[in-house]
């Protein structure tokens, strides 16, 4: 199984679907939807196959030999002149415990989002074609191990997202779409610059003994591959690693989104159609934190150590600020959007701990936030489809009118608050345990726990406003969940319950990798310290 | 000194076979136009045949390094080298595209009776550009520049009955005359200082004499004015939006690519050959410190791209928008030159190939849309995404490529410019250029917004495209996507073309 190109398949399958859809006539709406559903279901099956054959004992992170399902071959090969060297770019895919949860998450969320897109009826050929392109971009980011390839996938999802918000979104969709586009492009040009800088600082020795520059992320993680004079090489006394780290971090932080770069998110969420909100919160935000874990941490370990306190600080600001903003919202969807900002703060706090418990918590929280927030956005979508309003104060007493819907909502809210027995609890607990274990950020951790309290506050308050009290007359005709809505919510609810009761299923998956990462970070502190300058 | 015997002259003629092919086609066009007074359908085919022949001769002598029409044994009037051949090939290919554009263009086909002069003038431009690219003598530079300019002044105003057309032509003429006058002044100062008009000889003279001084700087800058005008670098860019807007679309496309390519080739050759001292093993050029070209070019390029990008934000006419965008692209290209290295030169070439494809494609789609709707105003693009899905998706891909987002070829062009900048440790400049890219996204996305996000106020009829048009558009869209993910051929070609004769 390790030799079967399953990662290419799971990544590029949606593109195949996109091409099929482009050749289908516009009028065949059901067939277009079915093709998309088929593709995304196959993706889920492939993700489960990957999970089945995944070897839990291999760490990955910085060691190419312990990555799994590796596909590597020369993509660009330009034998050079002396003055430019050789440019070789690899098509290099592989996964470890850091990316497997994200691959699973992407497959699941894409499938759910397809179901949620079923009621799209405006030029749906374009919609589903872009949707599938977006799917490829997301999956590609999580499986790419070559920085160049990673960047291509990272940028690939910009344009589909722009159109999906801009064409199929709400009243202020044009503003939201261009804001999203400009913000993320601003972030990615920084990533591009650091990528080129790293390229000129990292060399790889070929079989014939010649040295070439490389975009290979794993080579960049090995300090011995840095050249003596590269601008981002720790061996160069005048290097720019600190500035580069900040640029790279901002590039990823915009995607998380980290305060103060978060303002695009509420706009994008409010205007985006439900399915796209689900994708945005479920997968896209994770790309930011995944980038930090996959690139910032192991390639710049010494600066991560230096700046861990600040990462934790911004995590804390995200947690508290997001929660306070959420509390002030009157729009159901905006509330969930701000709660996302708050919950992504936990991920950053977990990362800043730099120990295995905190990192496990961060990655687990990424997965849980993906599933829980997807559920929350679907829940908003359900009520918006029926009532055509999302104002929290417009409702009341819906629990009697839509009891099953109220049940799912309560489950999702409690999971988001972090109630024991549901998945959110485990990951938040791990984040706090890990962060508390790191002495330098202990104070920040303690303050951050306020976020749980605030979270419970705004969640329960909105639960009360929407579901309790007396039912308004005009909502007496609202029906409960339909079959399609069950199909979307039940799998997510099961995942939330299952991982709440048996979190080891996910934790074991990432355990070896997270330990290697923590060990790598600890070793790097000594290693880079010996190089001097830090 | 046996340079003037007949054999030598004939040998020199062999080296300019592409130019001869163009000249013969030019004469042929005039003759056919005279003989076949009523039927002008043959002219574009003759043009294409002539271009194919010229292209063949260029490829046949691609890696030749030689002087032609030498007055001494060390330097000639004309240089044949891979660098020049690369740009000549680029010009021939874009000329083929422009001839085909003209066959599809509604504007050009209205003036059918004047097609003879139209194609003849295009060939006048080609001849001027080709000599400009391979000129090593400032007199040849000036003559070819004038040949190019005079032909293009007339072409810019080809559609006589349109007011903005005549305005474009007149503006172009006035700006052009002024800048070439200034350039001629610079050339005369340089001649007065060195006693030579040959750039190789000037180089060896100033290497030996170790000259400095204000007058030298002045003459260099004055000569730059003429070239800066051709490549529409700020602050010599003011003609560009007006002329691009006023000229017929095929000519606009042609000016934005071929004329710019020739200007860049001339500028690169002038700076590299005249001021070079040595090239180090890493490919960086060490120029004589007569003029600080590096700082000068960095300032000009940042000014050019920033002005171009910011001015483009407010444009409501597609041709004007693309004009400002082409100014911005000239800025990126100048950055490649400002690196002053072979790597930067290769980056310019890669960028030019990509730029030619995507810009020609964008103008083609704009022209096809204008053929149907009769307008290039952005407001009339509203809702065109559903009326003409093929054209608008193609334009979207081309605009994304112009922005420089992967996986399109435009990204590769920008990537190599940035690679050259980072390698030369010009990080600050790279940051400014990258931020410019973000600015440029806004106006390109504005076009996307008008096409796909906005609804048209009036009911748009479905715009169908002929199969010929679809295939022609695909000729530009497909490479943009293919080179975006597999760009080795571009880089290999650029790398084999960076050799200038002698260096």
mmCIF file of N, CA, C and O in Angstrom, chain B residues 179-226:
data_model
loop_
_atom_site.group_PDB
_atom_site.id
_atom_site.type_symbol
_atom_site.label_atom_id
_atom_site.label_comp_id
_atom_site.label_asym_id
_atom_site.label_seq_id
_atom_site.Cartn_x
_atom_site.Cartn_y
_atom_site.Cartn_z
ATOM 1 N N UNK B 179 11.297 62.621 -27.184
ATOM 2 C CA UNK B 179 12.243 61.726 -26.503
ATOM 3 C C UNK B 179 13.348 61.273 -27.441
ATOM 4 O O UNK B 179 14.488 61.131 -27.014
ATOM 5 N N UNK B 180 13.033 61.074 -28.721
ATOM 6 C CA UNK B 180 14.135 60.643 -29.582
ATOM 7 C C UNK B 180 15.079 61.808 -29.845
ATOM 8 O O UNK B 180 16.282 61.596 -30.033
ATOM 9 N N UNK B 181 14.540 63.014 -29.805
ATOM 10 C CA UNK B 181 15.430 64.170 -29.902
ATOM 11 C C UNK B 181 16.401 64.229 -28.732
ATOM 12 O O UNK B 181 17.603 64.434 -28.908
ATOM 13 N N UNK B 182 15.855 64.001 -27.548
ATOM 14 C CA UNK B 182 16.712 64.014 -26.358
ATOM 15 C C UNK B 182 17.761 62.911 -26.442
ATOM 16 O O UNK B 182 18.941 63.099 -26.126
ATOM 17 N N UNK B 183 17.310 61.753 -26.929
ATOM 18 C CA UNK B 183 18.239 60.639 -27.057
ATOM 19 C C UNK B 183 19.368 60.969 -28.025
ATOM 20 O O UNK B 183 20.542 60.693 -27.758
ATOM 21 N N UNK B 184 18.989 61.603 -29.133
ATOM 22 C CA UNK B 184 19.997 61.967 -30.123
ATOM 23 C C UNK B 184 21.010 62.946 -29.521
ATOM 24 O O UNK B 184 22.210 62.852 -29.777
ATOM 25 N N UNK B 185 20.523 63.819 -28.693
ATOM 26 C CA UNK B 185 21.409 64.759 -28.002
ATOM 27 C C UNK B 185 22.401 63.981 -27.134
ATOM 28 O O UNK B 185 23.608 64.259 -27.149
ATOM 29 N N UNK B 186 21.899 62.995 -26.406
ATOM 30 C CA UNK B 186 22.762 62.163 -25.570
ATOM 31 C C UNK B 186 23.805 61.443 -26.401
ATOM 32 O O UNK B 186 24.985 61.390 -26.043
ATOM 33 N N UNK B 187 23.358 60.900 -27.536
ATOM 34 C CA UNK B 187 24.309 60.194 -28.407
ATOM 35 C C UNK B 187 25.402 61.142 -28.885
ATOM 36 O O UNK B 187 26.586 60.793 -28.888
ATOM 37 N N UNK B 188 24.997 62.360 -29.230
ATOM 38 C CA UNK B 188 26.006 63.293 -29.745
ATOM 39 C C UNK B 188 27.003 63.673 -28.653
ATOM 40 O O UNK B 188 28.197 63.821 -28.921
ATOM 41 N N UNK B 189 26.536 63.794 -27.419
ATOM 42 C CA UNK B 189 27.485 64.096 -26.328
ATOM 43 C C UNK B 189 28.463 62.941 -26.154
ATOM 44 O O UNK B 189 29.683 63.129 -26.045
ATOM 45 N N UNK B 190 27.901 61.728 -26.184
ATOM 46 C CA UNK B 190 28.755 60.552 -25.998
ATOM 47 C C UNK B 190 29.794 60.478 -27.125
ATOM 48 O O UNK B 190 30.961 60.150 -26.900
ATOM 49 N N UNK B 191 29.352 60.800 -28.332
ATOM 50 C CA UNK B 191 30.285 60.789 -29.457
ATOM 51 C C UNK B 191 31.348 61.860 -29.274
ATOM 52 O O UNK B 191 32.531 61.632 -29.534
ATOM 53 N N UNK B 192 30.908 63.002 -28.795
ATOM 54 C CA UNK B 192 31.885 64.075 -28.564
ATOM 55 C C UNK B 192 32.926 63.700 -27.525
ATOM 56 O O UNK B 192 34.087 64.051 -27.620
ATOM 57 N N UNK B 193 32.513 62.931 -26.531
ATOM 58 C CA UNK B 193 33.439 62.554 -25.458
ATOM 59 C C UNK B 193 34.386 61.445 -25.884
ATOM 60 O O UNK B 193 35.546 61.416 -25.480
ATOM 61 N N UNK B 194 33.873 60.497 -26.683
ATOM 62 C CA UNK B 194 34.679 59.308 -26.966
ATOM 63 C C UNK B 194 35.168 59.258 -28.393
ATOM 64 O O UNK B 194 36.084 58.503 -28.704
ATOM 65 N N UNK B 195 34.524 59.982 -29.275
ATOM 66 C CA UNK B 195 34.925 59.939 -30.670
ATOM 67 C C UNK B 195 34.449 58.696 -31.385
ATOM 68 O O UNK B 195 34.953 58.352 -32.452
ATOM 69 N N UNK B 196 33.488 57.993 -30.807
ATOM 70 C CA UNK B 196 33.012 56.793 -31.480
ATOM 71 C C UNK B 196 31.512 56.651 -31.255
ATOM 72 O O UNK B 196 30.965 57.111 -30.258
ATOM 73 N N UNK B 197 30.857 55.988 -32.199
ATOM 74 C CA UNK B 197 29.439 55.701 -31.986
ATOM 75 C C UNK B 197 29.220 54.208 -31.761
ATOM 76 O O UNK B 197 28.105 53.772 -31.565
ATOM 77 N N UNK B 198 30.286 53.427 -31.809
ATOM 78 C CA UNK B 198 30.136 51.998 -31.623
ATOM 79 C C UNK B 198 30.237 51.664 -30.135
ATOM 80 O O UNK B 198 31.206 52.037 -29.467
ATOM 81 N N UNK B 199 29.250 50.940 -29.602
ATOM 82 C CA UNK B 199 29.235 50.759 -28.149
ATOM 83 C C UNK B 199 30.390 49.884 -27.661
ATOM 84 O O UNK B 199 30.877 50.068 -26.561
ATOM 85 N N UNK B 200 30.877 48.976 -28.501
ATOM 86 C CA UNK B 200 32.038 48.178 -28.087
ATOM 87 C C UNK B 200 33.286 49.053 -27.982
ATOM 88 O O UNK B 200 34.082 48.931 -27.067
ATOM 89 N N UNK B 201 33.403 49.927 -28.960
ATOM 90 C CA UNK B 201 34.574 50.814 -28.931
ATOM 91 C C UNK B 201 34.480 51.808 -27.775
ATOM 92 O O UNK B 201 35.472 52.084 -27.103
ATOM 93 N N UNK B 202 33.260 52.308 -27.556
ATOM 94 C CA UNK B 202 33.095 53.235 -26.434
ATOM 95 C C UNK B 202 33.484 52.538 -25.138
ATOM 96 O O UNK B 202 34.168 53.089 -24.278
ATOM 97 N N UNK B 203 33.067 51.260 -25.015
ATOM 98 C CA UNK B 203 33.395 50.501 -23.810
ATOM 99 C C UNK B 203 34.898 50.414 -23.610
ATOM 100 O O UNK B 203 35.416 50.707 -22.531
ATOM 101 N N UNK B 204 35.630 50.041 -24.669
ATOM 102 C CA UNK B 204 37.075 49.898 -24.461
ATOM 103 C C UNK B 204 37.721 51.257 -24.208
ATOM 104 O O UNK B 204 38.701 51.353 -23.465
ATOM 105 N N UNK B 205 37.149 52.301 -24.810
ATOM 106 C CA UNK B 205 37.697 53.640 -24.564
ATOM 107 C C UNK B 205 37.527 54.059 -23.108
ATOM 108 O O UNK B 205 38.459 54.520 -22.467
ATOM 109 N N UNK B 206 36.306 53.865 -22.571
ATOM 110 C CA UNK B 206 36.146 54.339 -21.190
ATOM 111 C C UNK B 206 36.782 53.384 -20.195
ATOM 112 O O UNK B 206 37.127 53.790 -19.101
ATOM 113 N N UNK B 207 36.971 52.116 -20.584
ATOM 114 C CA UNK B 207 37.737 51.227 -19.704
ATOM 115 C C UNK B 207 39.170 51.721 -19.572
ATOM 116 O O UNK B 207 39.746 51.715 -18.494
ATOM 117 N N UNK B 208 39.734 52.129 -20.703
ATOM 118 C CA UNK B 208 41.137 52.539 -20.714
ATOM 119 C C UNK B 208 41.333 53.899 -20.060
ATOM 120 O O UNK B 208 42.275 54.115 -19.306
ATOM 121 N N UNK B 209 40.411 54.823 -20.339
ATOM 122 C CA UNK B 209 40.648 56.198 -19.909
ATOM 123 C C UNK B 209 40.204 56.463 -18.480
ATOM 124 O O UNK B 209 40.563 57.470 -17.897
ATOM 125 N N UNK B 210 39.428 55.550 -17.914
ATOM 126 C CA UNK B 210 38.947 55.737 -16.550
ATOM 127 C C UNK B 210 38.260 57.083 -16.384
ATOM 128 O O UNK B 210 38.626 57.901 -15.552
ATOM 129 N N UNK B 211 37.251 57.294 -17.216
ATOM 130 C CA UNK B 211 36.604 58.603 -17.231
ATOM 131 C C UNK B 211 35.546 58.715 -16.134
ATOM 132 O O UNK B 211 34.990 57.740 -15.671
ATOM 133 N N UNK B 212 35.309 59.917 -15.731
ATOM 134 C CA UNK B 212 34.264 60.220 -14.775
ATOM 135 C C UNK B 212 33.593 61.491 -15.227
ATOM 136 O O UNK B 212 33.946 62.075 -16.232
ATOM 137 N N UNK B 213 32.660 61.931 -14.446
ATOM 138 C CA UNK B 213 32.210 63.287 -14.700
ATOM 139 C C UNK B 213 30.748 63.389 -15.051
ATOM 140 O O UNK B 213 30.089 62.444 -15.483
ATOM 141 N N UNK B 214 30.294 64.592 -14.852
ATOM 142 C CA UNK B 214 28.890 64.912 -14.986
ATOM 143 C C UNK B 214 28.397 64.716 -16.415
ATOM 144 O O UNK B 214 27.305 64.218 -16.646
ATOM 145 N N UNK B 215 29.238 65.069 -17.374
ATOM 146 C CA UNK B 215 28.803 65.036 -18.759
ATOM 147 C C UNK B 215 28.514 63.588 -19.190
ATOM 148 O O UNK B 215 27.561 63.309 -19.908
ATOM 149 N N UNK B 216 29.326 62.674 -18.710
ATOM 150 C CA UNK B 216 29.115 61.265 -19.010
ATOM 151 C C UNK B 216 27.768 60.787 -18.478
ATOM 152 O O UNK B 216 26.984 60.139 -19.173
ATOM 153 N N UNK B 217 27.535 61.121 -17.214
ATOM 154 C CA UNK B 217 26.271 60.734 -16.594
ATOM 155 C C UNK B 217 25.110 61.315 -17.396
ATOM 156 O O UNK B 217 24.137 60.634 -17.711
ATOM 157 N N UNK B 218 25.283 62.575 -17.772
ATOM 158 C CA UNK B 218 24.229 63.258 -18.509
ATOM 159 C C UNK B 218 23.929 62.541 -19.817
ATOM 160 O O UNK B 218 22.780 62.242 -20.143
ATOM 161 N N UNK B 219 24.993 62.207 -20.561
ATOM 162 C CA UNK B 219 24.753 61.577 -21.865
ATOM 163 C C UNK B 219 24.078 60.213 -21.682
ATOM 164 O O UNK B 219 23.152 59.875 -22.422
ATOM 165 N N UNK B 220 24.518 59.454 -20.669
ATOM 166 C CA UNK B 220 23.893 58.147 -20.405
ATOM 167 C C UNK B 220 22.414 58.306 -20.109
ATOM 168 O O UNK B 220 21.567 57.578 -20.650
ATOM 169 N N UNK B 221 22.093 59.271 -19.260
ATOM 170 C CA UNK B 221 20.700 59.461 -18.868
ATOM 171 C C UNK B 221 19.857 59.951 -20.043
ATOM 172 O O UNK B 221 18.717 59.549 -20.212
ATOM 173 N N UNK B 222 20.448 60.819 -20.868
ATOM 174 C CA UNK B 222 19.701 61.320 -22.024
ATOM 175 C C UNK B 222 19.379 60.184 -22.988
ATOM 176 O O UNK B 222 18.283 60.111 -23.541
ATOM 177 N N UNK B 223 20.339 59.295 -23.151
ATOM 178 C CA UNK B 223 20.085 58.154 -24.036
ATOM 179 C C UNK B 223 19.008 57.257 -23.424
ATOM 180 O O UNK B 223 18.143 56.731 -24.122
ATOM 181 N N UNK B 224 19.047 57.151 -22.105
ATOM 182 C CA UNK B 224 18.036 56.337 -21.427
ATOM 183 C C UNK B 224 16.621 56.853 -21.695
ATOM 184 O O UNK B 224 15.672 56.075 -21.774
ATOM 185 N N UNK B 225 16.490 58.179 -21.832
ATOM 186 C CA UNK B 225 15.158 58.759 -22.068
ATOM 187 C C UNK B 225 14.502 58.125 -23.286
ATOM 188 O O UNK B 225 13.341 57.722 -23.242
ATOM 189 N N UNK B 226 15.281 57.994 -24.375
ATOM 190 C CA UNK B 226 14.727 57.421 -25.598
ATOM 191 C C UNK B 226 14.253 55.997 -25.379
ATOM 192 O O UNK B 226 13.195 55.594 -25.870
#
